[in-house]
Coordinates of C-alpha atoms in Angstrom, one line a residue:
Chain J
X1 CA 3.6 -12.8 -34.2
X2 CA 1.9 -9.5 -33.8
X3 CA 1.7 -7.5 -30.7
X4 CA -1.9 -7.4 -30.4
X5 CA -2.1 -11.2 -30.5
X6 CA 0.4 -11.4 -27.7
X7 CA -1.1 -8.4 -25.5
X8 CA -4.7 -10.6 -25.6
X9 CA -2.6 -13.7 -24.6
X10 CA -1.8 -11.9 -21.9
X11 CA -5.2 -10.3 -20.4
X12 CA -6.5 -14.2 -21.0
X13 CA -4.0 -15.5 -19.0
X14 CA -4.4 -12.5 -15.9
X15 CA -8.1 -13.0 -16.6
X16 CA -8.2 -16.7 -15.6
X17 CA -5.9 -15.8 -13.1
X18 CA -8.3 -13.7 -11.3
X19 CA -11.5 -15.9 -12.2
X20 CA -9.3 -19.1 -10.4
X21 CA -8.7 -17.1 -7.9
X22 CA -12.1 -16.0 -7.3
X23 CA -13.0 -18.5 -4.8
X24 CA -10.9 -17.2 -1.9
X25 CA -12.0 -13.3 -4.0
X26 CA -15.2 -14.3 -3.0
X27 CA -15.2 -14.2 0.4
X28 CA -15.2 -11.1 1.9
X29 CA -13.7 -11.2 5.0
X30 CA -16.4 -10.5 6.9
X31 CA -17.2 -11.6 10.7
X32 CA -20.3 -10.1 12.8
X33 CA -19.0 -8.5 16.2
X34 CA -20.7 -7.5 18.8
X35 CA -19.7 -3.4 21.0
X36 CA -16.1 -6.0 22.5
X37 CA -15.0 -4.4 19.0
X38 CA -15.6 -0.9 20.3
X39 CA -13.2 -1.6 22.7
X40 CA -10.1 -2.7 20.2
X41 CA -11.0 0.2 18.0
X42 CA -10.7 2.6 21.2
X43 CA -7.5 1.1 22.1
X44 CA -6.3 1.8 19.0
X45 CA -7.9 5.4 19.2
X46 CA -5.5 5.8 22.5
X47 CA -2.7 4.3 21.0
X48 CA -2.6 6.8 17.5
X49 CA -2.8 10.2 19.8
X50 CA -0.3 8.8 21.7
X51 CA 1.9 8.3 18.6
X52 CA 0.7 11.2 16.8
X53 CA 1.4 13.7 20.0
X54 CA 4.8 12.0 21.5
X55 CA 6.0 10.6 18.4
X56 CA 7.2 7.4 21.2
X57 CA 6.0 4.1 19.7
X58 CA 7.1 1.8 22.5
X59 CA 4.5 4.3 24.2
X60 CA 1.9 3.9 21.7
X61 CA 1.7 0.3 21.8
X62 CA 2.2 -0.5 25.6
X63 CA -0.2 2.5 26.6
X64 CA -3.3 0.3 25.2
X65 CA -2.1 -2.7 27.3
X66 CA -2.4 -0.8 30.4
X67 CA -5.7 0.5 29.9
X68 CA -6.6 -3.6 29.4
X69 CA -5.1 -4.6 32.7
X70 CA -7.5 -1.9 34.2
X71 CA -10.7 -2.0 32.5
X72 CA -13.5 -4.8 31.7
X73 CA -14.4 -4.7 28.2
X74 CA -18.2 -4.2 27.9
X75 CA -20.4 -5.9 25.2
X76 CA -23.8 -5.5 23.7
X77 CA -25.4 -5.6 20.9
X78 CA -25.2 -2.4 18.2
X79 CA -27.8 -0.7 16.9
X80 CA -27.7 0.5 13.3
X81 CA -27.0 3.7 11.6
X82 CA -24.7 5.7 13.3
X83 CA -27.2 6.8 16.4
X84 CA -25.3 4.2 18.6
X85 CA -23.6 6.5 21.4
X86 CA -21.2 3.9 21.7
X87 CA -19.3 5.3 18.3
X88 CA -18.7 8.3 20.3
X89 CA -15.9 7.4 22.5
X90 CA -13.6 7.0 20.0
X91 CA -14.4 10.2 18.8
X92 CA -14.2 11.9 21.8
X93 CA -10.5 10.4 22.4
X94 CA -9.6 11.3 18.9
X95 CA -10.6 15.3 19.8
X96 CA -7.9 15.5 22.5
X97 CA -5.5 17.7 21.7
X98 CA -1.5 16.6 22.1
X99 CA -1.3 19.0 25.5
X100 CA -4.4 16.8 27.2
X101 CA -2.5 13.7 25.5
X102 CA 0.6 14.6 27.5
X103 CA -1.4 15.3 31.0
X104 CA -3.7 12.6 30.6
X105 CA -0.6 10.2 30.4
X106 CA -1.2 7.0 31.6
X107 CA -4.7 8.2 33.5
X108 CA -7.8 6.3 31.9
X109 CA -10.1 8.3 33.8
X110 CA -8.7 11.0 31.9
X111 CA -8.9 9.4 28.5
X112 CA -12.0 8.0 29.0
X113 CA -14.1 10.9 30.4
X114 CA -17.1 11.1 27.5
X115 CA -19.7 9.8 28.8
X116 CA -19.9 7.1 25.8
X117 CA -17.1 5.5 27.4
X118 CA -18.6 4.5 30.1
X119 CA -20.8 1.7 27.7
X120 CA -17.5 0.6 26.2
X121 CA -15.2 0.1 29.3
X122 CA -16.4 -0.8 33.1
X123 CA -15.4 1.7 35.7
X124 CA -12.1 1.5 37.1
X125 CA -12.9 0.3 40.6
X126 CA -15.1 -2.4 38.9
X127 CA -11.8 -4.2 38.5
X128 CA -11.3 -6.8 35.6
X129 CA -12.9 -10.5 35.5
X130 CA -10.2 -12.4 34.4
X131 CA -12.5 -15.2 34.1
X132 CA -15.2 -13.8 31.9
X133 CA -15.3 -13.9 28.5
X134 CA -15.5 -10.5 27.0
X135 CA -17.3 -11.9 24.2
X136 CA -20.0 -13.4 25.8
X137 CA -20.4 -10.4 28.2
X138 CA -23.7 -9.0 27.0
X139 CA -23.3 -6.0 30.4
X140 CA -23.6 -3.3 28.6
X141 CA -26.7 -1.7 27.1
X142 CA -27.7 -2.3 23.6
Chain K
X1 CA -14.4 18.7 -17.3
X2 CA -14.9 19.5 -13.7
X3 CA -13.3 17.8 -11.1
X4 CA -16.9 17.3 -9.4
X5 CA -17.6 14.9 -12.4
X6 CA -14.7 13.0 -12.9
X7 CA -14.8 12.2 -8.8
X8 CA -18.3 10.8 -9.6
X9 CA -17.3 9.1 -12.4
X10 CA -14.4 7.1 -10.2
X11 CA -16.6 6.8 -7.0
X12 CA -19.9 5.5 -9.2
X13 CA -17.3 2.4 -10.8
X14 CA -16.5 1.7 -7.6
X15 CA -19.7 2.0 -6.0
X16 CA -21.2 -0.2 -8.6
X17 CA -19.5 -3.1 -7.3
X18 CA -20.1 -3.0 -4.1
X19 CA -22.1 -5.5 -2.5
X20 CA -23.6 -6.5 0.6
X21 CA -22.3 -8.4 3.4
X22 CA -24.2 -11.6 2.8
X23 CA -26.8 -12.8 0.3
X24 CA -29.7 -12.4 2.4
X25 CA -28.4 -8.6 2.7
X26 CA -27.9 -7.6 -0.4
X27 CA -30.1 -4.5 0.4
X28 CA -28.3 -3.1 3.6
X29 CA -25.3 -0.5 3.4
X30 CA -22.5 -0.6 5.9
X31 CA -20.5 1.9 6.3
X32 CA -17.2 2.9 8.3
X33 CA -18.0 3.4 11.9
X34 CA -17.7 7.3 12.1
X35 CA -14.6 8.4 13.8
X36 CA -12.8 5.2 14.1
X37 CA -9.8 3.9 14.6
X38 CA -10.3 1.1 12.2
X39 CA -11.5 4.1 9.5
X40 CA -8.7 6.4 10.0
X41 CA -6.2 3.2 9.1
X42 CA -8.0 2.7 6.0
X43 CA -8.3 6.4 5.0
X44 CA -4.6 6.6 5.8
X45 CA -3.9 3.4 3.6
X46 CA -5.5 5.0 0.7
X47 CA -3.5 7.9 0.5
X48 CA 0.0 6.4 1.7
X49 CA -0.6 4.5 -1.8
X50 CA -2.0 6.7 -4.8
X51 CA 0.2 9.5 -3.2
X52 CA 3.3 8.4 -3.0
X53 CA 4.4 4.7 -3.2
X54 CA 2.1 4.1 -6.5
X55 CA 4.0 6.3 -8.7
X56 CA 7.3 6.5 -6.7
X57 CA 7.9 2.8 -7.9
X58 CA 6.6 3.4 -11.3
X59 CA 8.8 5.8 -11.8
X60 CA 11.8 4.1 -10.5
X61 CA 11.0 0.3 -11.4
X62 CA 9.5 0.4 -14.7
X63 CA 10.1 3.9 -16.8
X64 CA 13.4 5.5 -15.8
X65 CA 15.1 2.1 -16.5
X66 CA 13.3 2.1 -19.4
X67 CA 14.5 4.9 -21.3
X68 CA 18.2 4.2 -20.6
X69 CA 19.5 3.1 -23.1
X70 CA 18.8 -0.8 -22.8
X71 CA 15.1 -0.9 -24.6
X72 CA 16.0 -1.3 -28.1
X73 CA 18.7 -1.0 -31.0
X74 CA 18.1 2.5 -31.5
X75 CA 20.0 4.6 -29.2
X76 CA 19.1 7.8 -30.3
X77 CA 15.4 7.9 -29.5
X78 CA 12.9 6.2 -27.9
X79 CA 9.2 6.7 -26.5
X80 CA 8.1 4.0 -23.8
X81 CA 4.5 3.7 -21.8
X82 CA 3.9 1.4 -19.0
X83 CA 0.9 0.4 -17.6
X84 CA 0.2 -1.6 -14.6
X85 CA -2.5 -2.3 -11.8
X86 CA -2.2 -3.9 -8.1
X87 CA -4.5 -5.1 -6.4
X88 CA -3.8 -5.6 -2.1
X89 CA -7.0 -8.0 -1.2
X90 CA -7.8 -7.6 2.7
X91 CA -4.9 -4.8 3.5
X92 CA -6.6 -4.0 6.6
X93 CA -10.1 -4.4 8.5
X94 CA -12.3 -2.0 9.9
X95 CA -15.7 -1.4 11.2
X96 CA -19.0 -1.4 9.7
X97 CA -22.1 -0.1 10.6
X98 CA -25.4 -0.9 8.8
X99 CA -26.8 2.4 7.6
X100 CA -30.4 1.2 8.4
X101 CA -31.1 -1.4 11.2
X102 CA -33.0 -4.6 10.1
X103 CA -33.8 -7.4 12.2
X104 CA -32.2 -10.1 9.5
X105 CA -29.1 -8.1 9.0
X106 CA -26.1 -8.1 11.8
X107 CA -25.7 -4.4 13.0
X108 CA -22.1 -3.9 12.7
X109 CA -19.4 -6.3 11.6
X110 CA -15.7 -6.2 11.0
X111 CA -14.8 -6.5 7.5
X112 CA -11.6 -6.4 5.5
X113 CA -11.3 -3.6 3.4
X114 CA -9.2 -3.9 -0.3
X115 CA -6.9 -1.7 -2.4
X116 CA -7.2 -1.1 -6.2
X117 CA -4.5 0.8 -7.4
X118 CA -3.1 1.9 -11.1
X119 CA -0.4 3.1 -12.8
X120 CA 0.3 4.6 -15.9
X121 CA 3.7 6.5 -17.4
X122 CA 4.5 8.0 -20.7
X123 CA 8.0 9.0 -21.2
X124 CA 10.5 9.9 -24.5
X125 CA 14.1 9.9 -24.9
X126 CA 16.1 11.6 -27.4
X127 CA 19.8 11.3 -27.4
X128 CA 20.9 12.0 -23.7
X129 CA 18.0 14.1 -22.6
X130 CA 14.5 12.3 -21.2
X131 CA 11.0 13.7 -20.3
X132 CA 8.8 11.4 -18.0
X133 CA 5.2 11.6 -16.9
X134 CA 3.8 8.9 -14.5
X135 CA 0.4 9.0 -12.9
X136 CA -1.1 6.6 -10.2
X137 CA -5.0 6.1 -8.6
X138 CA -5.9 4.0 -5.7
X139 CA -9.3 3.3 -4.6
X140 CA -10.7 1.5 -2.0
X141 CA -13.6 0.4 -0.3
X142 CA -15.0 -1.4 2.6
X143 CA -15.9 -4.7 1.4
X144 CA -16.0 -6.4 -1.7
X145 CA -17.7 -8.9 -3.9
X146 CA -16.4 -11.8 -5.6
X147 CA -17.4 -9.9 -8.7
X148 CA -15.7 -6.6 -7.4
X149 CA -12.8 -8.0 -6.5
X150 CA -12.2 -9.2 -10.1
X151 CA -13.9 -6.1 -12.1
X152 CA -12.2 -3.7 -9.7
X153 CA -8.6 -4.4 -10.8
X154 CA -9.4 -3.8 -14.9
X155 CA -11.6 -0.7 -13.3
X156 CA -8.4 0.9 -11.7
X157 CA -6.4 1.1 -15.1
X158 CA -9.6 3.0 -16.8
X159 CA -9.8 5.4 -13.5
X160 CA -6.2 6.0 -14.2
X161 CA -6.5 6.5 -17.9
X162 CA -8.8 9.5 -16.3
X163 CA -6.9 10.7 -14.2
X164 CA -3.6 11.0 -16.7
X165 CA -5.6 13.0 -18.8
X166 CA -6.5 15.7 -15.9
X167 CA -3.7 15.3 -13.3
X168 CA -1.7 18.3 -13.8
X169 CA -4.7 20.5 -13.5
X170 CA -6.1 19.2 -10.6
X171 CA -3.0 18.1 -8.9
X172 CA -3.4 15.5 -6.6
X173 CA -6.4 13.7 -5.1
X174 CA -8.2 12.7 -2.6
X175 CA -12.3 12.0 -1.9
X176 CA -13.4 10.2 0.9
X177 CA -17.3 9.1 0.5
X178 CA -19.1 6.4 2.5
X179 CA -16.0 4.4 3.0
X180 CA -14.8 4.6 -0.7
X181 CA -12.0 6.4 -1.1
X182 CA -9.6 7.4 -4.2
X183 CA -6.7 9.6 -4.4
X184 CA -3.9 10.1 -7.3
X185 CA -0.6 11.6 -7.5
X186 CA 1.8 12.3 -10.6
X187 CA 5.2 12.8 -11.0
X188 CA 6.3 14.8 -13.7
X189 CA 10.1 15.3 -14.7
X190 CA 13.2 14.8 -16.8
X191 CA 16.2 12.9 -16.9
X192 CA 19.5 13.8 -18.5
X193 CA 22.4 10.9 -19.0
X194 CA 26.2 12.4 -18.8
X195 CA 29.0 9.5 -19.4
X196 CA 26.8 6.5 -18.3
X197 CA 25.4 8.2 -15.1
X198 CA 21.7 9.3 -14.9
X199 CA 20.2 12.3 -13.2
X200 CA 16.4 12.3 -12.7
X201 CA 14.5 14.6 -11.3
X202 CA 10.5 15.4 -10.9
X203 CA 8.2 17.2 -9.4
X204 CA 5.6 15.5 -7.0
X205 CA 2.2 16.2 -7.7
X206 CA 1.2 16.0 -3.7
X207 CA 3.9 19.0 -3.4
X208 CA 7.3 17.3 -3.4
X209 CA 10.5 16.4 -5.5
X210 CA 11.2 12.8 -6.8
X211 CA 15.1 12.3 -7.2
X212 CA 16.9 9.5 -8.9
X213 CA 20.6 9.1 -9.6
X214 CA 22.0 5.5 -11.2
X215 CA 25.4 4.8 -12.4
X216 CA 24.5 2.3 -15.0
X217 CA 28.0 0.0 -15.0
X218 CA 28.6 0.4 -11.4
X219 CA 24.7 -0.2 -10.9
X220 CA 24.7 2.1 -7.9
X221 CA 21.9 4.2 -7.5
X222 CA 20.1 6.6 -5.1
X223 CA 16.3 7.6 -5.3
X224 CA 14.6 10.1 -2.8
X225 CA 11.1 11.6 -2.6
X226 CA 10.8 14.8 -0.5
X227 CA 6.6 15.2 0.5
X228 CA 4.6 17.1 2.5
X229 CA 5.9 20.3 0.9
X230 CA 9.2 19.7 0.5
X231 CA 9.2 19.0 4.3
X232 CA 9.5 15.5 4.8
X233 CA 12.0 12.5 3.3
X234 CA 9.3 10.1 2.7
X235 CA 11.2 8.1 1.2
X236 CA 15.1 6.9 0.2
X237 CA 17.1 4.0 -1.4
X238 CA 20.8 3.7 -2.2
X239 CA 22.8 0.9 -3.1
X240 CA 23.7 -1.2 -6.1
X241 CA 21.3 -2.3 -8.0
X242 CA 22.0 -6.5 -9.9
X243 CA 25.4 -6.0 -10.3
X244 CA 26.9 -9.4 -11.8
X245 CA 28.9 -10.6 -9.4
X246 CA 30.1 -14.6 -9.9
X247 CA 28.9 -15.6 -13.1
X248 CA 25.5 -15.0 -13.7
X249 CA 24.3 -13.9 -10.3
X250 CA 23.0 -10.4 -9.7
X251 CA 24.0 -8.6 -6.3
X252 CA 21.9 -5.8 -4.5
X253 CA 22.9 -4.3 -1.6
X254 CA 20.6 -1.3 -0.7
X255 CA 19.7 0.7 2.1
X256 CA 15.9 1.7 2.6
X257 CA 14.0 4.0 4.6
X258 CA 10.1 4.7 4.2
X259 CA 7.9 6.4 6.6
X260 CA 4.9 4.9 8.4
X261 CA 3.1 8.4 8.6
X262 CA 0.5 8.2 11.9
X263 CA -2.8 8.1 10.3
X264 CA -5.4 10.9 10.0
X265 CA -7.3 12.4 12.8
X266 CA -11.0 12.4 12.0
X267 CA -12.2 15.9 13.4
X268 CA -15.4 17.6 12.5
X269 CA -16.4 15.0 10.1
X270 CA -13.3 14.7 8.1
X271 CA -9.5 13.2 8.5
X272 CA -6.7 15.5 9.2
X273 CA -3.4 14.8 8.0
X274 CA -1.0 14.9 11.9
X275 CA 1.4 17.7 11.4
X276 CA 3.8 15.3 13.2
X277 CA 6.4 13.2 11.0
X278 CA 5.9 9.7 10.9
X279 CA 7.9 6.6 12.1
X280 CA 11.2 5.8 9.6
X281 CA 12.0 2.3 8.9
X282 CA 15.1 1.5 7.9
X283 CA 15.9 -1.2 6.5
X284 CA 19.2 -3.1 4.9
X285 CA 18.7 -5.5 1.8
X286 CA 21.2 -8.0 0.5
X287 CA 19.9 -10.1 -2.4
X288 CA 21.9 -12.7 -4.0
X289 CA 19.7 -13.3 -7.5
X290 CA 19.9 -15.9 -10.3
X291 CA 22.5 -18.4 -8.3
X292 CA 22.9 -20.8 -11.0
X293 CA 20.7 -18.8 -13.2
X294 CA 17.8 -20.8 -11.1
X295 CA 17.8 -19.9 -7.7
X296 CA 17.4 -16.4 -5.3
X297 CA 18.0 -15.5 -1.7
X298 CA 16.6 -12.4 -0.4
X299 CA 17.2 -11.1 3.0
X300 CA 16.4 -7.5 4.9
X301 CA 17.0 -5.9 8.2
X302 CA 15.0 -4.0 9.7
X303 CA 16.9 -0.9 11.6
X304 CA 14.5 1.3 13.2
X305 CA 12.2 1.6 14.8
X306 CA 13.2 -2.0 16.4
X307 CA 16.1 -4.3 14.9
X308 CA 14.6 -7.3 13.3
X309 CA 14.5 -10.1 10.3
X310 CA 12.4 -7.6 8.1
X311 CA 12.6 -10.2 5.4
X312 CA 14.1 -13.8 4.2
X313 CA 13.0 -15.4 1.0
X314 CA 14.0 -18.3 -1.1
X315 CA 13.1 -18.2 -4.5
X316 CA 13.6 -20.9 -7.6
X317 CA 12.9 -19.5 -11.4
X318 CA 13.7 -20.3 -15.1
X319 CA 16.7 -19.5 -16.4
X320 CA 15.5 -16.2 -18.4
X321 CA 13.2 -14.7 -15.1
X322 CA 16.5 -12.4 -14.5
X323 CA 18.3 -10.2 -17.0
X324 CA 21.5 -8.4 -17.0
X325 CA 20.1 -5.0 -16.7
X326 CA 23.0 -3.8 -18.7
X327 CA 22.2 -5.3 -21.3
X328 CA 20.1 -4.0 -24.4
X329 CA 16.8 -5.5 -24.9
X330 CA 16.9 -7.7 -27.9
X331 CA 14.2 -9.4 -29.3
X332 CA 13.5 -12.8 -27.6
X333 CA 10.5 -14.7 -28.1
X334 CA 9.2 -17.0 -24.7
X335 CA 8.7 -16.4 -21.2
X336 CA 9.7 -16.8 -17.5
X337 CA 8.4 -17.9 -14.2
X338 CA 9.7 -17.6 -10.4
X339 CA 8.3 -18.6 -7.0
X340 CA 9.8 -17.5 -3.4
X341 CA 8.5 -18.5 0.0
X342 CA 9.7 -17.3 2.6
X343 CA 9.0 -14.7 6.2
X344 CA 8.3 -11.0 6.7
X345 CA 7.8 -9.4 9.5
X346 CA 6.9 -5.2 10.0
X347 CA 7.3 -3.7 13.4
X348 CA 4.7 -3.6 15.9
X349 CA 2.3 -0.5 15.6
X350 CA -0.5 -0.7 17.7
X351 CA -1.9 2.5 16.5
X352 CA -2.1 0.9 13.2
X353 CA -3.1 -2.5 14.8
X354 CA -0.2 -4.1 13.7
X355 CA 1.1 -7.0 15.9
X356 CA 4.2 -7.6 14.7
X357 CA 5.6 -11.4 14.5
X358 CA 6.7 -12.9 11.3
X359 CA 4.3 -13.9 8.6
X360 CA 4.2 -16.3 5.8
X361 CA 5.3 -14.8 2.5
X362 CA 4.8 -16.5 -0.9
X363 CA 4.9 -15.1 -4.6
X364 CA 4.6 -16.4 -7.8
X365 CA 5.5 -14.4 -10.9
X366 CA 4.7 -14.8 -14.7
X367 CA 6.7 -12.8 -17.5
X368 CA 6.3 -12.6 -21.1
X369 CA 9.4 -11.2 -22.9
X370 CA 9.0 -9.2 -26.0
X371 CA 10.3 -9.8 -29.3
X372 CA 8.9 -6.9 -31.4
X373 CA 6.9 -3.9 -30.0
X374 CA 7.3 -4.3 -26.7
X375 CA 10.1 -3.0 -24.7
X376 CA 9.8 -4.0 -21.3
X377 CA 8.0 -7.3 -20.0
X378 CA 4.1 -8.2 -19.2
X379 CA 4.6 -9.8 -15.8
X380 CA 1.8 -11.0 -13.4
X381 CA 2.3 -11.7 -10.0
X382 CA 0.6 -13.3 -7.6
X383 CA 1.6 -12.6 -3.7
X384 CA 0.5 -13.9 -0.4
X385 CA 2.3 -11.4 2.2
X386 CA 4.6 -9.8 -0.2
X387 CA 7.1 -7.5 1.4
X388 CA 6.7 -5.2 -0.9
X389 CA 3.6 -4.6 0.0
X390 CA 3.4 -4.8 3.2
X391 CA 6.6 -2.3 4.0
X392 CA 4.4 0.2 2.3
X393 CA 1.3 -1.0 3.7
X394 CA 2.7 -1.2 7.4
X395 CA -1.2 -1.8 8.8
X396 CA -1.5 -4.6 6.5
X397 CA -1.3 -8.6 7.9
X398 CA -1.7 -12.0 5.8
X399 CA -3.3 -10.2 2.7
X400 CA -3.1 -11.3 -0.8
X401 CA -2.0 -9.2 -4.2
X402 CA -2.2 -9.5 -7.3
X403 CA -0.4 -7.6 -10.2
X404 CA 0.1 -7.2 -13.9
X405 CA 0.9 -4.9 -16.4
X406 CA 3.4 -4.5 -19.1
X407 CA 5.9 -1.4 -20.7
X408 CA 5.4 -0.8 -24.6
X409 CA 7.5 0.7 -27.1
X410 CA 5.9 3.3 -28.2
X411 CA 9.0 4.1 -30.9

């Protein structure tokens, strides 16, 4: 049997593998959020230049869970393009440099001192509503 | 051809297949949030992939074992190539933002985001001396279409055809644009075989050095790759390698470490690579294969950064799914098939938004053996959570892969 004849038996069969598999392919894995996402991504944001400036993951991934205890999660709607000033904060935490990482420590206030923060996470002395649901929070300014 | 061209070649088959979010959409663009977190993960698993990993395992899995002196009955020379595309469906998630508001369109979503990678190797033997050449693409992008998601995989082996023909001039990749992203890396060496023990060595196209050293009746081995100029031990395994142990079961026993490398800092409208080494994960692997010629048991440890069950698999096959890798290749007309099920868990990485915890893991493998022509196997695999992914993917949680490809006698 020649080797051509076997090579097309073989992109049938991975062919009709991927066209079964096509119905889970097909969706894309896509939910609508609302700015509650902003927050997770500038946890995250905190939790890389901790890494990437101590090199201590136990401190990367508890540092995010203190800023939660501390801060309400705002929400909102998005606007499109990339004109929300939202999309800043993360930014602005990604620009500190590892000496600032190592003084801000464990001081939001520090971290969180663009003014696009403020849109993303309540003040520190507005304490945290355990009770609300940060998704349905709408707080914060479109 | 200029680089400039070939980049929009790759980025426009790509491109072509995105879609929008929903059908009522199809005319919005979203793109990666700019500057975040999400992004930089993604940006980071694109080049953690076609840079290292993608032609690493190439190398080691599929065309250094293939020019030992196993692929056919003549011993004196051979020419092999190998071919092979992955696919990693949902291998993280990340922000999007619509490029233009509309009032029927959502704003900004979370979406997952998928890998396309290819690889593609050419390598001769001629009595005890070897010359390899392997090349490997990844693209991604931030969503995908049913459509995509199928085209995109046959889409990767053309990009790396490409990128083969270019790679040593251009060295290695990597374009960023709207949230697609490819990058390619090459390895590039020889191998030389003295009394049944195999030295390998090759140059990285990223700027590093790929090592390899088997002993082929002992089946010990030890593989290295030295990156970020010669600076950093991305990666390194040692052990043996399917030794038969009690009749016809195969024993590893190998020592790992890879490197979750911190991802990118986006300054100034473009990622910097961290100057700071990443996170090693080491890992211990005892595999206990073809129990009864029908049954495999797979377990790992994870070392550092935190001790843990990195892995545990069950897996049930046909009697031919394993071979003694000692063994020459003779022809040997049918096929095989395996499934395992089992947990696998990657330490918690917050910065990578990485939970931790274990995960369901479940693979199903296909292989057709040659008889004439070929010398290695066409396999296709199917994967819900597969280790192997998802060690080298550390970001990655609950995503789906899908692989084939083959290795061809090419004399």
């Amino acid at each position: 049997m020649c080797v051509a004849y076997r090579v097309s038996k073989f992109l049938i069969a991975t062919t009709a593998v991927l066209v079964v598999c096509s119905g889970y392919l097909g969706c894309s894995g896509v939910d609508t959020v609302d700015a509650t996402a902003l927050c997770d991504d500038v946890l995250q944001s905190i939790s890389q230049r901790t890494l990437i400036c101590t090199n201590d993951l136990d401190l990367a991934n508890s540092r995010p869970d203190q800023l939660k205890t501390q801060r309400q999660c705002l929400g909102g709607q998005v606007s499109g393009g990339d004109k929300d000033p939202r999309f800043a904060c993360s930014q602005s935490i990604a620009a500190i440099d590892c000496t600032e990482v190592k003084q801000h420590g464990d001081s939001f206030d520090l971290w969180l001192t663009d003014p696009s923060c403020d849109q993303v996470f309540a003040a520190a002395d507005a304490g945290i509503d355990a009770s609300a649901d940060a998704n349905n929070n709408t707080g914060a300014a479109p | 051809m200029k680089t400039t061209t070939v980049f929009s070649f790759l980025l426009g088959s790509l491109l072509l297949s995105r879609s929008a979010l929903a059908q009522d959409c199809s005319g919005i663009s979203y793109v990666p949030v700019p500057g975040s977190a999400g992004a930089a993960v993604a940006n980071q698993a694109y080049k953690g992939f076609g840079k290292l990993y993608g032609a690493t395992a190439a190398t080691e899995r599929e065309v250094l074992p293939l020019l030992r002196n196993r692929i056919g009955d003549n011993d004196d020379s051979a020419a092999v190539v190998h071919l092979r595309s992955n696919s990693i469906y949902g291998a993280g998630r990340q922000l999007l933002v619509a490029e233009q508001g509309n009032a029927q369109c959502p704003n900004f979503v979370k979406s997952d985001y998928d890998l396309y990678s290819a690889s593609l190797g050419f390598a001769m033997r001629y009595k005890w001396f070897s010359l390899y050449y392997v090349t490997s693409v990844v693209g991604g992008q931030p969503d995908s279409s049913a459509g995509g998601r199928v085209l995109n995989p046959i889409a990767a082996v053309a990009v790396v055809g490409v990128y083969t023909a270019i790679a040593p001039g251009v060295g290695s990749w990597d374009v960023n644009e709207k949230g697609v992203s490819i990058s390619g890396d090459y390895i590039a060496g020889a191998q030389a075989e003295f009394y049944g023990t195999n030295f390998a060595v090759g140059y990285i196209g990223s700027t590093g050095l790929y090592t390899n050293i088997s002993q082929e009746k002992l089946r010990l081995f030890a593989s290295t790759a030295i990156t970020r100029e010669f600076k950093e031990l991305a990666y390194l395994t040692a052990g043996l390698d399917r030794l038969k142990t009690i009749k016809e079961t195969l024993t590893s026993l190998y020592a790992r470490k890879l490197v979750f490398s911190p991802p990118a800092t986006f300054r100034a409208g473009s990622f910097i690579e961290p100057t700071t080494k990443g996170i090693d994960f080491w890992t211990g692997h005892l595999e206990q294969l073809n129990i009864a010629k029908l049954f495999d048991a797979k377990f790992a440890v994870g070392v550092t950064p935190n001790v843990l069950l990195h892995d545990a698999r069950i897996g049930v096959h046909t009697a031919e799914y394993h071979r003694d890798p000692t063994k020459k290749v003779v022809g040997h007309d049918g096929g095989a098939a395996g499934f395992e099920i089992g947990t696998v868990r990657i330490p918690e990485n917050t910065s990578l938004a990485q939970t931790g915890g274990h995960l369901l893991s479940i693979k199903g493998v296909l292989k057709m053996y040659p008889q004439n022509g070929l010398a290695g196997d066409l396999g296709l695999t199917l994967a819900f959570n597969d280790p192997d992914v998802l060690s080298k993917f550390p970001a990655a949680r609950n995503v789906f892969s899908f692989n084939f490809g083959g290795s061809f006698r090419a004399l």
